Amino acid sequence: QVHVLESGGGLVQPGGSLRLSCAASGSRFSINFMGWYRQPPGKQRELVAVITSGGTTDYGDSVKDRFTISKDNAKDTVYLQMNSLKPEDTAVYYCNVQVLGYVYWGQGTQVTVSS
């Protein structure tokens, strides 16, 4: 069983920055993908950013050029640096970990962008 733990959410003003962290533990195998999804109030969950074990990244259109995903393979940890935050970035952010085709989710961390 892989455990996924997010941290770093909170309240930030528009134009501000936040950094989210996600640590995976308990995997006996190498992690294939780690990434972030978000679910705004009243909307469906959507892709924010993902990164493969080889470092290839992909971003949702609404966050390109503002958010950066990175990882520390030694710690099985992924980070999401969020800059130039907008009110529409308000959502619960979920970490996603994929190992050998199995998908694991964290509990989510709230990000609120408001003045």
PDB file of N, CA and C in Angstrom, residues 45-100:
ATOM      1  N   ARG A  45     -12.720  17.331 -11.085  1.00  0.00           N
ATOM      2  CA  ARG A  45     -11.284  17.306 -10.878  1.00  0.00           C
ATOM      3  C   ARG A  45     -10.563  17.460 -12.226  1.00  0.00           C
ATOM      4  N   GLU A  46      -9.480  18.239 -12.216  1.00  0.00           N
ATOM      5  CA  GLU A  46      -8.759  18.505 -13.458  1.00  0.00           C
ATOM      6  C   GLU A  46      -7.262  18.398 -13.253  1.00  0.00           C
ATOM      7  N   LEU A  47      -6.570  18.146 -14.346  1.00  0.00           N
ATOM      8  CA  LEU A  47      -5.124  18.043 -14.308  1.00  0.00           C
ATOM      9  C   LEU A  47      -4.488  19.399 -14.018  1.00  0.00           C
ATOM     10  N   VAL A  48      -3.507  19.390 -13.125  1.00  0.00           N
ATOM     11  CA  VAL A  48      -2.678  20.577 -12.921  1.00  0.00           C
ATOM     12  C   VAL A  48      -1.310  20.340 -13.554  1.00  0.00           C
ATOM     13  N   ALA A  49      -0.613  19.304 -13.080  1.00  0.00           N
ATOM     14  CA  ALA A  49       0.709  18.999 -13.612  1.00  0.00           C
ATOM     15  C   ALA A  49       1.098  17.587 -13.226  1.00  0.00           C
ATOM     16  N   VAL A  50       1.855  16.928 -14.093  1.00  0.00           N
ATOM     17  CA  VAL A  50       2.378  15.607 -13.790  1.00  0.00           C
ATOM     18  C   VAL A  50       3.833  15.547 -14.211  1.00  0.00           C
ATOM     19  N   ILE A  51       4.564  14.613 -13.599  1.00  0.00           N
ATOM     20  CA  ILE A  51       5.965  14.418 -13.943  1.00  0.00           C
ATOM     21  C   ILE A  51       6.266  12.928 -13.895  1.00  0.00           C
ATOM     22  N   THR A  52       6.998  12.457 -14.897  1.00  0.00           N
ATOM     23  CA  THR A  52       7.344  11.038 -14.951  1.00  0.00           C
ATOM     24  C   THR A  52       8.638  10.772 -14.191  1.00  0.00           C
ATOM     25  N   SER A  53       8.951   9.508 -14.035  1.00  0.00           N
ATOM     26  CA  SER A  53      10.190   9.146 -13.357  1.00  0.00           C
ATOM     27  C   SER A  53      11.405   9.680 -14.117  1.00  0.00           C
ATOM     28  N   GLY A  54      11.262   9.858 -15.424  1.00  0.00           N
ATOM     29  CA  GLY A  54      12.360  10.384 -16.218  1.00  0.00           C
ATOM     30  C   GLY A  54      12.422  11.890 -16.268  1.00  0.00           C
ATOM     31  N   GLY A  55      11.436  12.552 -15.667  1.00  0.00           N
ATOM     32  CA  GLY A  55      11.463  14.007 -15.600  1.00  0.00           C
ATOM     33  C   GLY A  55      10.619  14.715 -16.640  1.00  0.00           C
ATOM     34  N   THR A  56       9.915  13.975 -17.474  1.00  0.00           N
ATOM     35  CA  THR A  56       9.020  14.603 -18.450  1.00  0.00           C
ATOM     36  C   THR A  56       7.822  15.192 -17.735  1.00  0.00           C
ATOM     37  N   THR A  57       7.450  16.402 -18.110  1.00  0.00           N
ATOM     38  CA  THR A  57       6.352  17.092 -17.432  1.00  0.00           C
ATOM     39  C   THR A  57       5.214  17.417 -18.402  1.00  0.00           C
ATOM     40  N   ASP A  58       4.043  17.595 -17.831  1.00  0.00           N
ATOM     41  CA  ASP A  58       2.881  18.033 -18.590  1.00  0.00           C
ATOM     42  C   ASP A  58       2.036  18.885 -17.669  1.00  0.00           C
ATOM     43  N   TYR A  59       1.423  19.931 -18.244  1.00  0.00           N
ATOM     44  CA  TYR A  59       0.664  20.884 -17.445  1.00  0.00           C
ATOM     45  C   TYR A  59      -0.720  21.107 -18.038  1.00  0.00           C
ATOM     46  N   GLY A  60      -1.674  21.428 -17.169  1.00  0.00           N
ATOM     47  CA  GLY A  60      -2.959  21.888 -17.640  1.00  0.00           C
ATOM     48  C   GLY A  60      -2.804  23.256 -18.284  1.00  0.00           C
ATOM     49  N   ASP A  61      -3.651  23.539 -19.267  1.00  0.00           N
ATOM     50  CA  ASP A  61      -3.516  24.793 -20.013  1.00  0.00           C
ATOM     51  C   ASP A  61      -3.620  26.030 -19.127  1.00  0.00           C
ATOM     52  N   SER A  62      -4.446  25.973 -18.106  1.00  0.00           N
ATOM     53  CA  SER A  62      -4.691  27.157 -17.290  1.00  0.00           C
ATOM     54  C   SER A  62      -3.544  27.502 -16.347  1.00  0.00           C
ATOM     55  N   VAL A  63      -2.579  26.607 -16.193  1.00  0.00           N
ATOM     56  CA  VAL A  63      -1.485  26.872 -15.244  1.00  0.00           C
ATOM     57  C   VAL A  63      -0.121  26.945 -15.914  1.00  0.00           C
ATOM     58  N   LYS A  64      -0.075  26.686 -17.222  1.00  0.00           N
ATOM     59  CA  LYS A  64       1.211  26.770 -17.917  1.00  0.00           C
ATOM     60  C   LYS A  64       1.822  28.149 -17.735  1.00  0.00           C
ATOM     61  N   ASP A  65       3.126  28.186 -17.562  1.00  0.00           N
ATOM     62  CA  ASP A  65       3.907  29.414 -17.385  1.00  0.00           C
ATOM     63  C   ASP A  65       3.731  30.049 -16.013  1.00  0.00           C
ATOM     64  N   ARG A  66       2.870  29.479 -15.154  1.00  0.00           N
ATOM     65  CA  ARG A  66       2.723  29.991 -13.787  1.00  0.00           C
ATOM     66  C   ARG A  66       3.122  28.961 -12.739  1.00  0.00           C
ATOM     67  N   PHE A  67       2.872  27.692 -13.021  1.00  0.00           N
ATOM     68  CA  PHE A  67       3.166  26.627 -12.074  1.00  0.00           C
ATOM     69  C   PHE A  67       4.333  25.790 -12.590  1.00  0.00           C
ATOM     70  N   THR A  68       5.118  25.256 -11.643  1.00  0.00           N
ATOM     71  CA  THR A  68       6.236  24.386 -12.005  1.00  0.00           C
ATOM     72  C   THR A  68       6.230  23.159 -11.109  1.00  0.00           C
ATOM     73  N   ILE A  69       6.281  21.990 -11.738  1.00  0.00           N
ATOM     74  CA  ILE A  69       6.348  20.741 -10.987  1.00  0.00           C
ATOM     75  C   ILE A  69       7.790  20.241 -11.004  1.00  0.00           C
ATOM     76  N   SER A  70       8.216  19.706  -9.873  1.00  0.00           N
ATOM     77  CA  SER A  70       9.560  19.148  -9.776  1.00  0.00           C
ATOM     78  C   SER A  70       9.517  17.980  -8.805  1.00  0.00           C
ATOM     79  N   LYS A  71      10.596  17.197  -8.771  1.00  0.00           N
ATOM     80  CA  LYS A  71      10.583  16.019  -7.910  1.00  0.00           C
ATOM     81  C   LYS A  71      11.945  15.720  -7.344  1.00  0.00           C
ATOM     82  N   ASP A  72      11.923  15.008  -6.252  1.00  0.00           N
ATOM     83  CA  ASP A  72      13.129  14.481  -5.624  1.00  0.00           C
ATOM     84  C   ASP A  72      12.958  12.972  -5.597  1.00  0.00           C
ATOM     85  N   ASN A  73      13.592  12.292  -6.527  1.00  0.00           N
ATOM     86  CA  ASN A  73      13.412  10.842  -6.637  1.00  0.00           C
ATOM     87  C   ASN A  73      13.882  10.110  -5.377  1.00  0.00           C
ATOM     88  N   ALA A  74      14.920  10.593  -4.780  1.00  0.00           N
ATOM     89  CA  ALA A  74      15.465   9.919  -3.593  1.00  0.00           C
ATOM     90  C   ALA A  74      14.466   9.924  -2.442  1.00  0.00           C
ATOM     91  N   LYS A  75      13.602  10.940  -2.430  1.00  0.00           N
ATOM     92  CA  LYS A  75      12.641  11.064  -1.336  1.00  0.00           C
ATOM     93  C   LYS A  75      11.228  10.698  -1.775  1.00  0.00           C
ATOM     94  N   ASP A  76      11.048  10.292  -3.055  1.00  0.00           N
ATOM     95  CA  ASP A  76       9.706  10.030  -3.591  1.00  0.00           C
ATOM     96  C   ASP A  76       8.774  11.195  -3.268  1.00  0.00           C
ATOM     97  N   THR A  77       9.250  12.379  -3.535  1.00  0.00           N
ATOM     98  CA  THR A  77       8.516  13.599  -3.221  1.00  0.00           C
ATOM     99  C   THR A  77       8.401  14.458  -4.463  1.00  0.00           C
ATOM    100  N   VAL A  78       7.223  15.038  -4.642  1.00  0.00           N
ATOM    101  CA  VAL A  78       7.003  15.945  -5.747  1.00  0.00           C
ATOM    102  C   VAL A  78       6.551  17.289  -5.193  1.00  0.00           C
ATOM    103  N   TYR A  79       6.945  18.345  -5.889  1.00  0.00           N
ATOM    104  CA  TYR A  79       6.634  19.703  -5.453  1.00  0.00           C
ATOM    105  C   TYR A  79       5.868  20.429  -6.560  1.00  0.00           C
ATOM    106  N   LEU A  80       5.028  21.347  -6.154  1.00  0.00           N
ATOM    107  CA  LEU A  80       4.328  22.201  -7.109  1.00  0.00           C
ATOM    108  C   LEU A  80       4.521  23.652  -6.671  1.00  0.00           C
ATOM    109  N   GLN A  81       5.330  24.368  -7.422  1.00  0.00           N
ATOM    110  CA  GLN A  81       5.529  25.788  -7.163  1.00  0.00           C
ATOM    111  C   GLN A  81       4.481  26.563  -7.944  1.00  0.00           C
ATOM    112  N   MET A  82       3.652  27.302  -7.237  1.00  0.00           N
ATOM    113  CA  MET A  82       2.546  28.039  -7.858  1.00  0.00           C
ATOM    114  C   MET A  82       2.799  29.527  -7.715  1.00  0.00           C
ATOM    115  N   ASN A  83       2.968  30.206  -8.826  1.00  0.00           N
ATOM    116  CA  ASN A  83       3.204  31.642  -8.843  1.00  0.00           C
ATOM    117  C   ASN A  83       2.051  32.362  -9.538  1.00  0.00           C
ATOM    118  N   SER A  84       1.988  33.657  -9.327  1.00  0.00           N
ATOM    119  CA  SER A  84       0.952  34.489  -9.965  1.00  0.00           C
ATOM    120  C   SER A  84      -0.434  33.874  -9.783  1.00  0.00           C
ATOM    121  N   LEU A  85      -0.733  33.512  -8.562  1.00  0.00           N
ATOM    122  CA  LEU A  85      -1.996  32.831  -8.285  1.00  0.00           C
ATOM    123  C   LEU A  85      -3.194  33.744  -8.536  1.00  0.00           C
ATOM    124  N   LYS A  86      -4.256  33.108  -9.012  1.00  0.00           N
ATOM    125  CA  LYS A  86      -5.491  33.810  -9.343  1.00  0.00           C
ATOM    126  C   LYS A  86      -6.640  33.236  -8.510  1.00  0.00           C
ATOM    127  N   PRO A  87      -7.704  34.007  -8.314  1.00  0.00           N
ATOM    128  CA  PRO A  87      -8.851  33.461  -7.571  1.00  0.00           C
ATOM    129  C   PRO A  87      -9.374  32.155  -8.170  1.00  0.00           C
ATOM    130  N   GLU A  88      -9.277  32.003  -9.474  1.00  0.00           N
ATOM    131  CA  GLU A  88      -9.770  30.774 -10.107  1.00  0.00           C
ATOM    132  C   GLU A  88      -8.872  29.567  -9.857  1.00  0.00           C
ATOM    133  N   ASP A  89      -7.745  29.777  -9.212  1.00  0.00           N
ATOM    134  CA  ASP A  89      -6.902  28.655  -8.791  1.00  0.00           C
ATOM    135  C   ASP A  89      -7.384  28.047  -7.478  1.00  0.00           C
ATOM    136  N   THR A  90      -8.368  28.684  -6.862  1.00  0.00           N
ATOM    137  CA  THR A  90      -8.929  28.159  -5.619  1.00  0.00           C
ATOM    138  C   THR A  90      -9.515  26.772  -5.849  1.00  0.00           C
ATOM    139  N   ALA A  91      -9.058  25.811  -5.056  1.00  0.00           N
ATOM    140  CA  ALA A  91      -9.480  24.419  -5.227  1.00  0.00           C
ATOM    141  C   ALA A  91      -8.866  23.562  -4.133  1.00  0.00           C
ATOM    142  N   VAL A  92      -9.341  22.329  -4.052  1.00  0.00           N
ATOM    143  CA  VAL A  92      -8.627  21.314  -3.283  1.00  0.00           C
ATOM    144  C   VAL A  92      -7.640  20.654  -4.244  1.00  0.00           C
ATOM    145  N   TYR A  93      -6.393  20.626  -3.855  1.00  0.00           N
ATOM    146  CA  TYR A  93      -5.332  20.068  -4.685  1.00  0.00           C
ATOM    147  C   TYR A  93      -4.997  18.666  -4.184  1.00  0.00           C
ATOM    148  N   TYR A  94      -5.028  17.713  -5.106  1.00  0.00           N
ATOM    149  CA  TYR A  94      -4.788  16.319  -4.778  1.00  0.00           C
ATOM    150  C   TYR A  94      -3.512  15.829  -5.446  1.00  0.00           C
ATOM    151  N   CYS A  95      -2.731  15.099  -4.690  1.00  0.00           N
ATOM    152  CA  CYS A  95      -1.543  14.461  -5.240  1.00  0.00           C
ATOM    153  C   CYS A  95      -1.917  13.083  -5.769  1.00  0.00           C
ATOM    154  N   ASN A  96      -1.337  12.729  -6.893  1.00  0.00           N
ATOM    155  CA  ASN A  96      -1.613  11.467  -7.582  1.00  0.00           C
ATOM    156  C   ASN A  96      -0.299  10.730  -7.797  1.00  0.00           C
ATOM    157  N   VAL A  97      -0.282   9.468  -7.404  1.00  0.00           N
ATOM    158  CA  VAL A  97       0.922   8.649  -7.541  1.00  0.00           C
ATOM    159  C   VAL A  97       0.552   7.366  -8.294  1.00  0.00           C
ATOM    160  N   GLN A  98       1.322   7.029  -9.303  1.00  0.00           N
ATOM    161  CA  GLN A  98       1.042   5.831 -10.090  1.00  0.00           C
ATOM    162  C   GLN A  98       2.227   4.885 -10.046  1.00  0.00           C
ATOM    163  N   VAL A  99       1.944   3.647  -9.661  1.00  0.00           N
ATOM    164  CA  VAL A  99       2.970   2.614  -9.546  1.00  0.00           C
ATOM    165  C   VAL A  99       2.455   1.347 -10.221  1.00  0.00           C
ATOM    166  N   LEU A 100       3.116   0.935 -11.275  1.00  0.00           N
ATOM    167  CA  LEU A 100       2.759  -0.294 -11.994  1.00  0.00           C
ATOM    168  C   LEU A 100       1.275  -0.332 -12.354  1.00  0.00           C
TER     169      LEU A 100
END
